[in-house]
MMTF fields as JSON, N, C-alpha, C and O atoms, coordinates in Angstrom:
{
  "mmtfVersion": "1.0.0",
  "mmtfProducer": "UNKNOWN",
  "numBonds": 519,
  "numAtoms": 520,
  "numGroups": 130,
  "numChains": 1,
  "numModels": 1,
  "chainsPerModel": [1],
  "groupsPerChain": [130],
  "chainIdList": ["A"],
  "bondAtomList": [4, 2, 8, 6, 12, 10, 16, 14, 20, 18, 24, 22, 28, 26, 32, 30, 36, 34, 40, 38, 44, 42, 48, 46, 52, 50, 56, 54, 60, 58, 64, 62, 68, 66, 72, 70, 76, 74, 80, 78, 84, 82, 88, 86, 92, 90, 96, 94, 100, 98, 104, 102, 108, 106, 112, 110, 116, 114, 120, 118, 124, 122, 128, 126, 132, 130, 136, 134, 140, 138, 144, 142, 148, 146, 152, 150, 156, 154, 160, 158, 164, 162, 168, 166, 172, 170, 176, 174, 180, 178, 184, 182, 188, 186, 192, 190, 196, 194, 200, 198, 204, 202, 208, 206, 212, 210, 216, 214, 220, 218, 224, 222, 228, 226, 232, 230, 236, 234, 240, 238, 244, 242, 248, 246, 252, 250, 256, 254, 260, 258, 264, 262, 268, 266, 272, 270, 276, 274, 280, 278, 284, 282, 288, 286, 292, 290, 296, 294, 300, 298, 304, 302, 308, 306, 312, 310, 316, 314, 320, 318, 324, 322, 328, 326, 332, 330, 336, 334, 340, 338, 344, 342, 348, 346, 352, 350, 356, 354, 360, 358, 364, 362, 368, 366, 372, 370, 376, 374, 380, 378, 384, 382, 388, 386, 392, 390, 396, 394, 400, 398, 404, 402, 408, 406, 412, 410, 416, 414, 420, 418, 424, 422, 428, 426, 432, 430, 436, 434, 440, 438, 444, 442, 448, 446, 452, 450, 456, 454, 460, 458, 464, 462, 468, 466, 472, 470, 476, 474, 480, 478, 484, 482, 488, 486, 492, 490, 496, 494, 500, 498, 504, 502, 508, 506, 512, 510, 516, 514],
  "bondOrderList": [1, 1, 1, 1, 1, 1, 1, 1, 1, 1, 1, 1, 1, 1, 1, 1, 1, 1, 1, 1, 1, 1, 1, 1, 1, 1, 1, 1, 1, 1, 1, 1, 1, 1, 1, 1, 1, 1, 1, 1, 1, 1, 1, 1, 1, 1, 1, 1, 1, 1, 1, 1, 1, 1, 1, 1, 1, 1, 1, 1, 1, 1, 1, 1, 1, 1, 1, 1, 1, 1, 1, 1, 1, 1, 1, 1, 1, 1, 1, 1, 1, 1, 1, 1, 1, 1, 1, 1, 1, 1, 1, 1, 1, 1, 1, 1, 1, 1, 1, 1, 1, 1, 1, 1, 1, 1, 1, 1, 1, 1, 1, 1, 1, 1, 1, 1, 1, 1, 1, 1, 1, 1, 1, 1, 1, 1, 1, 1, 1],
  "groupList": [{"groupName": "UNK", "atomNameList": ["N", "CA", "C", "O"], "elementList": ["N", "C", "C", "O"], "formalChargeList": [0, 0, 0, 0], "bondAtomList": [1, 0, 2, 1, 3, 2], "bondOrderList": [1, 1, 2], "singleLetterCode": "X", "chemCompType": "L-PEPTIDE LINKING"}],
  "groupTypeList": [0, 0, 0, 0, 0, 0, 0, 0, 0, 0, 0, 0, 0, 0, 0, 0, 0, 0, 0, 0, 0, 0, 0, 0, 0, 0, 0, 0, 0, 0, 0, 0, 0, 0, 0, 0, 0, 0, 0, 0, 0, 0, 0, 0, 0, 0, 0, 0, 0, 0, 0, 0, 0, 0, 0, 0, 0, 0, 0, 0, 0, 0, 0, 0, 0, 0, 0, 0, 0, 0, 0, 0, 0, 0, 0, 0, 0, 0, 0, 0, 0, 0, 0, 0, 0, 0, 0, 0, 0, 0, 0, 0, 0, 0, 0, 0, 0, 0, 0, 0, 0, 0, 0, 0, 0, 0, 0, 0, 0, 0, 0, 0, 0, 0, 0, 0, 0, 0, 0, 0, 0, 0, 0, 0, 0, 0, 0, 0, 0, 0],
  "groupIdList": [1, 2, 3, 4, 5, 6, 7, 8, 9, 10, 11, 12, 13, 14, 15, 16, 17, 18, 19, 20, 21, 22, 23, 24, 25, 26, 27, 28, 29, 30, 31, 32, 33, 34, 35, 36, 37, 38, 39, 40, 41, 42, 43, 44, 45, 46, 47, 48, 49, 50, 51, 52, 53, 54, 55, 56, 57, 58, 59, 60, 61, 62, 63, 64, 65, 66, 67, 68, 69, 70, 71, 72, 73, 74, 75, 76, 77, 78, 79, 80, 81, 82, 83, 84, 85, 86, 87, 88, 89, 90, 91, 92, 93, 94, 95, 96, 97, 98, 99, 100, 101, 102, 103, 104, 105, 106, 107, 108, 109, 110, 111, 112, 113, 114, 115, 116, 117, 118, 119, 120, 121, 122, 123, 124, 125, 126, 127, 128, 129, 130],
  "secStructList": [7, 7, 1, 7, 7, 7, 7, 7, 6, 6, 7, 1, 7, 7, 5, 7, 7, 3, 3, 3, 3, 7, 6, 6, 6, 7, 1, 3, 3, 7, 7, 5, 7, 7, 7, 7, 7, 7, 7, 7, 7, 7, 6, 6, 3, 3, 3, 3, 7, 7, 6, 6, 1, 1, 1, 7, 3, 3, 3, 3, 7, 1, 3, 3, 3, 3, 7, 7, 5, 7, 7, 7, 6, 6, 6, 6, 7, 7, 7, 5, 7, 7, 3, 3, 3, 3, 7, 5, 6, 7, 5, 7, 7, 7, 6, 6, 7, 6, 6, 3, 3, 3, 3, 3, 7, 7, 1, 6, 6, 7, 7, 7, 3, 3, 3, 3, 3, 7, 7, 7, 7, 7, 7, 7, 1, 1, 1, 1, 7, 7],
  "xCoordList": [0.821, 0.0, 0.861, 1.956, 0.187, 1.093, 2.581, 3.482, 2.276, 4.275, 3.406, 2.205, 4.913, 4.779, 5.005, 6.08, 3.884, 3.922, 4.974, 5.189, 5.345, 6.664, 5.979, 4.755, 6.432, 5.678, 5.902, 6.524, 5.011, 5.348, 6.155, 5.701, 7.372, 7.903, 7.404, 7.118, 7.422, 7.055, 5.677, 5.131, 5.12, 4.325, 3.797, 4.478, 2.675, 3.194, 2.222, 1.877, 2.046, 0.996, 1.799, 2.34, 1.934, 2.651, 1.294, 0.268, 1.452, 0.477, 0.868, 1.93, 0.034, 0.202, -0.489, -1.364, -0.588, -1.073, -1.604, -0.992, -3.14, -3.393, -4.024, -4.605, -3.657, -4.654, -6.044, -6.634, -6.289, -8.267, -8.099, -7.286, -8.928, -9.426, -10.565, -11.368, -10.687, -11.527, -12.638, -12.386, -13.693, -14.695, -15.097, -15.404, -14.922, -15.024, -13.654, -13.627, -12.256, -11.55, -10.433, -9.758, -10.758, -9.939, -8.25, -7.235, -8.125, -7.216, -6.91, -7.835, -5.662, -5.69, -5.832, -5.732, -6.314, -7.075, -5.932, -5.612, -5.161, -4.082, -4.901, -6.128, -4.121, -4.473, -3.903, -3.162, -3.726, -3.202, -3.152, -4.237, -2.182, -2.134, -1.413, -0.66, -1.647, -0.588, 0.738, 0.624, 1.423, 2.809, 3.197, 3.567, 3.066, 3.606, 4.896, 5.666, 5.409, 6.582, 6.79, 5.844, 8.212, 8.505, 9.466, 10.689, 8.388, 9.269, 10.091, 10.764, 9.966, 11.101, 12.395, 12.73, 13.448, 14.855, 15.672, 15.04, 16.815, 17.761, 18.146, 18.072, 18.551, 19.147, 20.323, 21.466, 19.806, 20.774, 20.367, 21.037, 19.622, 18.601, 17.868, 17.632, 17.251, 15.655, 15.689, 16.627, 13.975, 13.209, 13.17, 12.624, 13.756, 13.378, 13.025, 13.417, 11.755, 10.746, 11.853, 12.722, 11.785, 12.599, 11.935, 11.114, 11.934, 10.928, 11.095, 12.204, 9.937, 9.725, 9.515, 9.308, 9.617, 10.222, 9.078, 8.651, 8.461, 7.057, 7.469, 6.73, 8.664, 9.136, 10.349, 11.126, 10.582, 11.964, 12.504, 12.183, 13.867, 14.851, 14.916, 14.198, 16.204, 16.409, 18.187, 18.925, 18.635, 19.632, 20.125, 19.388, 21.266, 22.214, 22.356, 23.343, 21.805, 22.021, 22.697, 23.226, 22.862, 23.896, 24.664, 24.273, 25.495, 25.846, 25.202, 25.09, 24.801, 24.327, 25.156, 25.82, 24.792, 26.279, 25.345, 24.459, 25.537, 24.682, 24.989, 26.008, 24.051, 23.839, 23.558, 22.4, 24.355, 23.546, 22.575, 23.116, 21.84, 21.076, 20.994, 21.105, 20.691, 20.358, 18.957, 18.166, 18.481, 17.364, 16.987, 17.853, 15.509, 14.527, 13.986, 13.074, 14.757, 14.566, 13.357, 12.599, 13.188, 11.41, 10.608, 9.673, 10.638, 10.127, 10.372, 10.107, 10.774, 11.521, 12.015, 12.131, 12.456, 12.627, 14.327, 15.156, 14.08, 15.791, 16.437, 15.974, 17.771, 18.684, 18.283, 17.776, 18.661, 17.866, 18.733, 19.217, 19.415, 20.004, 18.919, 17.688, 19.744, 19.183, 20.762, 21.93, 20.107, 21.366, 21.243, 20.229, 22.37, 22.962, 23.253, 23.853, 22.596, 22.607, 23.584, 23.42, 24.195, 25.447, 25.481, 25.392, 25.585, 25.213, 27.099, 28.012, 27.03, 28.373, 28.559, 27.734, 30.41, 31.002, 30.815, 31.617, 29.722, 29.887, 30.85, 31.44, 31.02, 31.811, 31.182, 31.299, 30.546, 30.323, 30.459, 30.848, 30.051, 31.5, 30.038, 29.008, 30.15, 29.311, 29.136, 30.102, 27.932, 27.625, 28.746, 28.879, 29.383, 30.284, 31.766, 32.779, 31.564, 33.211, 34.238, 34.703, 34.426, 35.113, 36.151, 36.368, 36.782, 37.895, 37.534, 38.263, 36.487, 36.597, 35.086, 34.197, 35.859, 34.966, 34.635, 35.417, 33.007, 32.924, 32.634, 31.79, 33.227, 32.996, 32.397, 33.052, 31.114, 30.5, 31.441, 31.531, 31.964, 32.34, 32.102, 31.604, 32.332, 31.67, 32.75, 33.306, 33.001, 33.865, 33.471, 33.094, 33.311, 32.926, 31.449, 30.945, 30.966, 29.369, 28.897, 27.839, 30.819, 30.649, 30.81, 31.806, 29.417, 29.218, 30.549, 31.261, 30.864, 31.979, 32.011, 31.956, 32.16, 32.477, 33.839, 34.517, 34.292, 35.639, 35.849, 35.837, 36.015, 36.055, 37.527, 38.34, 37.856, 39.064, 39.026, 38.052, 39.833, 40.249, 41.529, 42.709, 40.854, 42.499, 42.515, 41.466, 44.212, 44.593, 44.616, 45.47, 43.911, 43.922, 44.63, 44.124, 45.715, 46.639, 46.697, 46.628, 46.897, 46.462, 47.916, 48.919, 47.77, 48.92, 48.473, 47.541, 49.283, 49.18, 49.021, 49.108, 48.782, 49.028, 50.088, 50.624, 51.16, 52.325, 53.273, 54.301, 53.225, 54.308, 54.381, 55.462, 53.468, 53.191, 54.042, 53.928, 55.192, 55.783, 55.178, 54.402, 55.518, 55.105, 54.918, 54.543],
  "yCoordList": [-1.205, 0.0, 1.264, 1.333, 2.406, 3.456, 3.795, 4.634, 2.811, 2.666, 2.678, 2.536, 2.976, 3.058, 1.917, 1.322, 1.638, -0.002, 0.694, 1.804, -0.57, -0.531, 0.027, -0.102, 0.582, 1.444, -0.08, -1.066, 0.244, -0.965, 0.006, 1.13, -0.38, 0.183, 1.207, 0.779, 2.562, 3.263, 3.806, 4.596, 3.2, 4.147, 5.468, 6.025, 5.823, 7.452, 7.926, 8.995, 6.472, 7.18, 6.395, 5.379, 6.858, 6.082, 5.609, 6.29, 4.407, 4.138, 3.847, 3.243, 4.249, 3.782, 2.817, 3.485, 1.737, 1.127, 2.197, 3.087, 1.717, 2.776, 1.538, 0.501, 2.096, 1.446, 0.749, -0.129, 1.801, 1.258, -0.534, -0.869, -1.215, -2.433, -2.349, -1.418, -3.622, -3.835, -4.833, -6.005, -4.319, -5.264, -6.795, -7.779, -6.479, -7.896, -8.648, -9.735, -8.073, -8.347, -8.94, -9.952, -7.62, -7.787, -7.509, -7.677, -7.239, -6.609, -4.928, -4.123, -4.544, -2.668, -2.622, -3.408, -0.859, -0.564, 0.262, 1.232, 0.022, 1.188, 2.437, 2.477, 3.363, 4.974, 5.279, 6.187, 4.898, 6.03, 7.414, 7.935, 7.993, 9.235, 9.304, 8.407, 10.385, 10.663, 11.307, 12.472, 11.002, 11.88, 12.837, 12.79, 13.925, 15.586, 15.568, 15.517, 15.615, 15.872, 17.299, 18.02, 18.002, 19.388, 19.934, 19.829, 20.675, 21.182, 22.19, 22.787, 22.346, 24.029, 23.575, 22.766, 24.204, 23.962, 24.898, 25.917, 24.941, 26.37, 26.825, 26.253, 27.913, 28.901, 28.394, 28.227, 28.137, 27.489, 25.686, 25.119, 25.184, 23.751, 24.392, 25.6, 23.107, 22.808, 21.461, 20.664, 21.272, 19.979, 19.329, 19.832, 17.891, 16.948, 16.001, 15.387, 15.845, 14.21, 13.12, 13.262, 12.065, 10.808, 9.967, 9.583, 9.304, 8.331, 7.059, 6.624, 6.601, 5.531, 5.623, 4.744, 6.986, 7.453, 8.143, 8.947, 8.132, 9.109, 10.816, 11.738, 10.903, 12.303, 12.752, 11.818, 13.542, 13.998, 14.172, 13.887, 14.98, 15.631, 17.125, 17.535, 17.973, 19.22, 18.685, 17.94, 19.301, 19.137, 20.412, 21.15, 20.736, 21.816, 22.273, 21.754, 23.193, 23.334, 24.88, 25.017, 25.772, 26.931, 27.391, 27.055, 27.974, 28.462, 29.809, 30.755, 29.541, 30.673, 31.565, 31.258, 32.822, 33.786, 34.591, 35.373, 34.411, 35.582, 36.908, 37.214, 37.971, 39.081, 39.873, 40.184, 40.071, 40.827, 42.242, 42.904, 42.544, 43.734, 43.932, 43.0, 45.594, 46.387, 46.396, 45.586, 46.853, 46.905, 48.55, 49.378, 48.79, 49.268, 50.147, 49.806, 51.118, 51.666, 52.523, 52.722, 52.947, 53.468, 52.246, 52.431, 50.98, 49.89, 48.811, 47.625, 49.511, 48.172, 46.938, 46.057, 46.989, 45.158, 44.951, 45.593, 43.707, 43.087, 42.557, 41.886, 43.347, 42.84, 41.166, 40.284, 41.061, 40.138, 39.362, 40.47, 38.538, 37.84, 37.91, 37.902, 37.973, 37.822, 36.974, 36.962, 36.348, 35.672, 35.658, 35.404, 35.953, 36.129, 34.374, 33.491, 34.29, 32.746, 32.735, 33.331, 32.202, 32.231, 30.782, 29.737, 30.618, 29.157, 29.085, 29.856, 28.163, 26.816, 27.581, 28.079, 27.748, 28.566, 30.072, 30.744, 30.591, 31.96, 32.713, 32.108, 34.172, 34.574, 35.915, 36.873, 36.192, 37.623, 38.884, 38.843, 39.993, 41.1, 41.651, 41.956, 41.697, 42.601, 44.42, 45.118, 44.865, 45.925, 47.044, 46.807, 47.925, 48.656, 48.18, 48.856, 46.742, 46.136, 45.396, 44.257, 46.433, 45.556, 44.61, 43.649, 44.818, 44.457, 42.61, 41.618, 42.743, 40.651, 40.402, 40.99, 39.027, 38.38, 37.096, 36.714, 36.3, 34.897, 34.091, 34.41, 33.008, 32.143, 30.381, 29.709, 30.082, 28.91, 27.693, 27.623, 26.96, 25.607, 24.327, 24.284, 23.584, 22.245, 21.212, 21.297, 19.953, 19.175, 17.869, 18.123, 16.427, 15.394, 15.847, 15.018, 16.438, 16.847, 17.716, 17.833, 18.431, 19.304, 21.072, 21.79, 21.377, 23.011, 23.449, 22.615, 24.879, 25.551, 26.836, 26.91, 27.91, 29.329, 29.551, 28.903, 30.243, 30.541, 32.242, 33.028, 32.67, 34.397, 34.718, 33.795, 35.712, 36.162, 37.669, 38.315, 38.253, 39.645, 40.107, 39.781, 41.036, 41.778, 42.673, 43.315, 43.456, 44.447, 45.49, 45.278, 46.554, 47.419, 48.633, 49.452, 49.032, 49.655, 50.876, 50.976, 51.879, 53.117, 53.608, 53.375, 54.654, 55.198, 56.546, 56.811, 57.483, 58.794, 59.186, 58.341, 60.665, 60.44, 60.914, 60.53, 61.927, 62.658, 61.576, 61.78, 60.364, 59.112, 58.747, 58.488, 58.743, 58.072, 58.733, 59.951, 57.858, 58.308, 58.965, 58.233, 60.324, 61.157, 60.069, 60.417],
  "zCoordList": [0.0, 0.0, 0.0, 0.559, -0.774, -0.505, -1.522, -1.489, -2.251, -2.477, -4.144, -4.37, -5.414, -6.369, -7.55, -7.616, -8.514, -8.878, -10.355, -10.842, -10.587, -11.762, -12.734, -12.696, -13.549, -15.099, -15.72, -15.327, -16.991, -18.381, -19.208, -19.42, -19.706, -20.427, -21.89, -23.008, -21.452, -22.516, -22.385, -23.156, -21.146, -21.025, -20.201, -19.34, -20.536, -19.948, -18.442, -17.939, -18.114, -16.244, -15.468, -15.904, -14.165, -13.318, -12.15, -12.132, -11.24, -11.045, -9.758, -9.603, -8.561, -6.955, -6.149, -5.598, -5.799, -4.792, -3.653, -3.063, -3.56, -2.456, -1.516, -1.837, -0.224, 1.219, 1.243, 1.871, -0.002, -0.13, -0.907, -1.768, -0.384, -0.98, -1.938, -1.873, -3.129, -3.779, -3.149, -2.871, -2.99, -2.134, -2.489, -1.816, -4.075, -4.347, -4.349, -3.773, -5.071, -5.362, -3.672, -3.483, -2.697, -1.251, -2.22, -1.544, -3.227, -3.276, -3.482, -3.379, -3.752, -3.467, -4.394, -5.335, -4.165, -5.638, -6.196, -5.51, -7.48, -7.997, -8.352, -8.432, -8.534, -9.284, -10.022, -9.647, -11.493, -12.103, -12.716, -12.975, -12.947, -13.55, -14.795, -15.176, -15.443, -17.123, -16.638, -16.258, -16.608, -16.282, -17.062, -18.235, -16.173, -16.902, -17.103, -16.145, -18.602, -19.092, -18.976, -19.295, -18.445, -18.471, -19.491, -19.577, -20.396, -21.56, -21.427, -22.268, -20.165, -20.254, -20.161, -19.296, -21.299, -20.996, -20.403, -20.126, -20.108, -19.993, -21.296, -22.383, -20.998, -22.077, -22.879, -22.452, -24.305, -24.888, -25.266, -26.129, -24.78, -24.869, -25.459, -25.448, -26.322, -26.614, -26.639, -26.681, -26.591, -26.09, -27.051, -28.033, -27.163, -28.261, -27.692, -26.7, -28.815, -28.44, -28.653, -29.513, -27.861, -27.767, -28.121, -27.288, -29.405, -30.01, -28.813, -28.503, -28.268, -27.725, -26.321, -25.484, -26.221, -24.378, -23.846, -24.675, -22.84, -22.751, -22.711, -23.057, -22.261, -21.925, -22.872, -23.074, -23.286, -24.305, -23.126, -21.972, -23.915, -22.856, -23.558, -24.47, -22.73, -23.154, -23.911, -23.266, -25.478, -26.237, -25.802, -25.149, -26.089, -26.424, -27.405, -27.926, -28.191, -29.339, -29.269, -30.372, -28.696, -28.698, -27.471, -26.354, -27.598, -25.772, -25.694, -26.474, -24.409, -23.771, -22.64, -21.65, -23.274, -22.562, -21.218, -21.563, -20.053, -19.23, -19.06, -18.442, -19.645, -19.687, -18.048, -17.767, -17.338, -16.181, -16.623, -17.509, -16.356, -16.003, -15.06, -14.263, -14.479, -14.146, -12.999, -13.483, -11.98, -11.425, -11.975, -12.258, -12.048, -12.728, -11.103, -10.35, -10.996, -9.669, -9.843, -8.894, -10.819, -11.003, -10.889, -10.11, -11.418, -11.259, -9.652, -9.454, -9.052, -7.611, -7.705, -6.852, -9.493, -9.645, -8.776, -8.132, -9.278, -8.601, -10.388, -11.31, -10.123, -10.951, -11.54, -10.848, -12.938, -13.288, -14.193, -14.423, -14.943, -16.153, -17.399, -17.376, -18.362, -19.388, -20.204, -19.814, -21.44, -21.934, -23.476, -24.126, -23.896, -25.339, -25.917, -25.303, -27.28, -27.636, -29.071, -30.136, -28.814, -29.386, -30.463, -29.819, -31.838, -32.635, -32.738, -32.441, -33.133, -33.159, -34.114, -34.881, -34.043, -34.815, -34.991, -35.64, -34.391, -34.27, -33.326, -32.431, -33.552, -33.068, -32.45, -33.214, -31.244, -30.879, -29.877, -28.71, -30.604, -29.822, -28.939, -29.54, -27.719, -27.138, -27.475, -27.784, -27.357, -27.448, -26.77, -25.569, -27.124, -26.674, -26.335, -26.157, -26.299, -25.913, -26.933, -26.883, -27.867, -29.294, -28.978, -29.716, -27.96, -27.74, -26.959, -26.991, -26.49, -25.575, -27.196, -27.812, -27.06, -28.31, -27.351, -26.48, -27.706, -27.472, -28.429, -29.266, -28.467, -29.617, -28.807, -28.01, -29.323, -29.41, -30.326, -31.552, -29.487, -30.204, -29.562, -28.437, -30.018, -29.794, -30.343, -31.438, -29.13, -29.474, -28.985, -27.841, -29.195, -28.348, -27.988, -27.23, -28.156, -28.044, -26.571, -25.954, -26.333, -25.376, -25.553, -25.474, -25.814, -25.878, -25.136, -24.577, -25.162, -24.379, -25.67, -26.898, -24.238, -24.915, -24.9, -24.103, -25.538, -26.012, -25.675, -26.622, -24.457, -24.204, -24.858, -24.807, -25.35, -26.126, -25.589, -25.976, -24.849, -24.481, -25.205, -25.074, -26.069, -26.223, -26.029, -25.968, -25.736, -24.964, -26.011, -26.872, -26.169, -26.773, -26.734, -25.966, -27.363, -26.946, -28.125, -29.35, -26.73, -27.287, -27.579, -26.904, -29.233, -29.855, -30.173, -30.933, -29.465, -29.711, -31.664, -32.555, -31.847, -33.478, -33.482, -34.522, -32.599, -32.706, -32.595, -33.242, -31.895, -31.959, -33.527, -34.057, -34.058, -35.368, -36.287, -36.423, -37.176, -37.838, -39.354, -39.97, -39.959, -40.979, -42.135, -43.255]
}
């Protein structure tokens, strides 16, 4: 009683033994339910159906860079993330910062960003030869 009976492979309710008896039967009566699959992924996933499986999973399909923001002091919010999605093999320069680049690559089927800072070095024009 109480406890959870084995699934049949592939399918999609899970089912509990409950306390209550069947009057004719004197055995417990199961309950099942449909099992809620959760499609939400993180930033940078999406959901693919798994042929045969009741539930997909979440894939990797770009890296995701986190953006901090700002709190909205006319608004009372709290500082919040937002995130930049970056596809395999791209290369991108943030808004105002020419100088750090990130690059999305993928190796063995492991996402990874690639941050690149360079030192930007400032040259007078009077150093500069005529």
């Amino acid at each position: 009683p109480n406890t959870q009976i084995a699934n049949v492979p592939g399918s999609c309710e899970e089912c509990f033994c409950s306390s209550l008896k069947d009057p004719d039967s004197d055995f417990n009566i199961a309950y099942c339910s449909n099992i809620i699959c959760s499609t939400l992924c993180p930033p940078g996933q999406e959901y693919e159906v798994s042929p045969g499986q009741c539930c997909g999973k979440c894939v990797q399909t770009s890296c995701a860079i986190a953006m901090p923001t700002t709190a909205d002091e006319s608004l009372l919010t709290t500082p919040s993330e937002s995130f930049h999605l970056i596809m395999v093999g791209e290369t991108w320069y943030p808004t105002g910062d020419a100088c750090t680049s990130y690059k999305c690559e993928v190796a063995d089927g492991q996402f990874s960003t690639v941050v690149t800072k360079e030192t930007c070095v400032y040259v007078r024009e009077e150093d500069c030869e005529p």
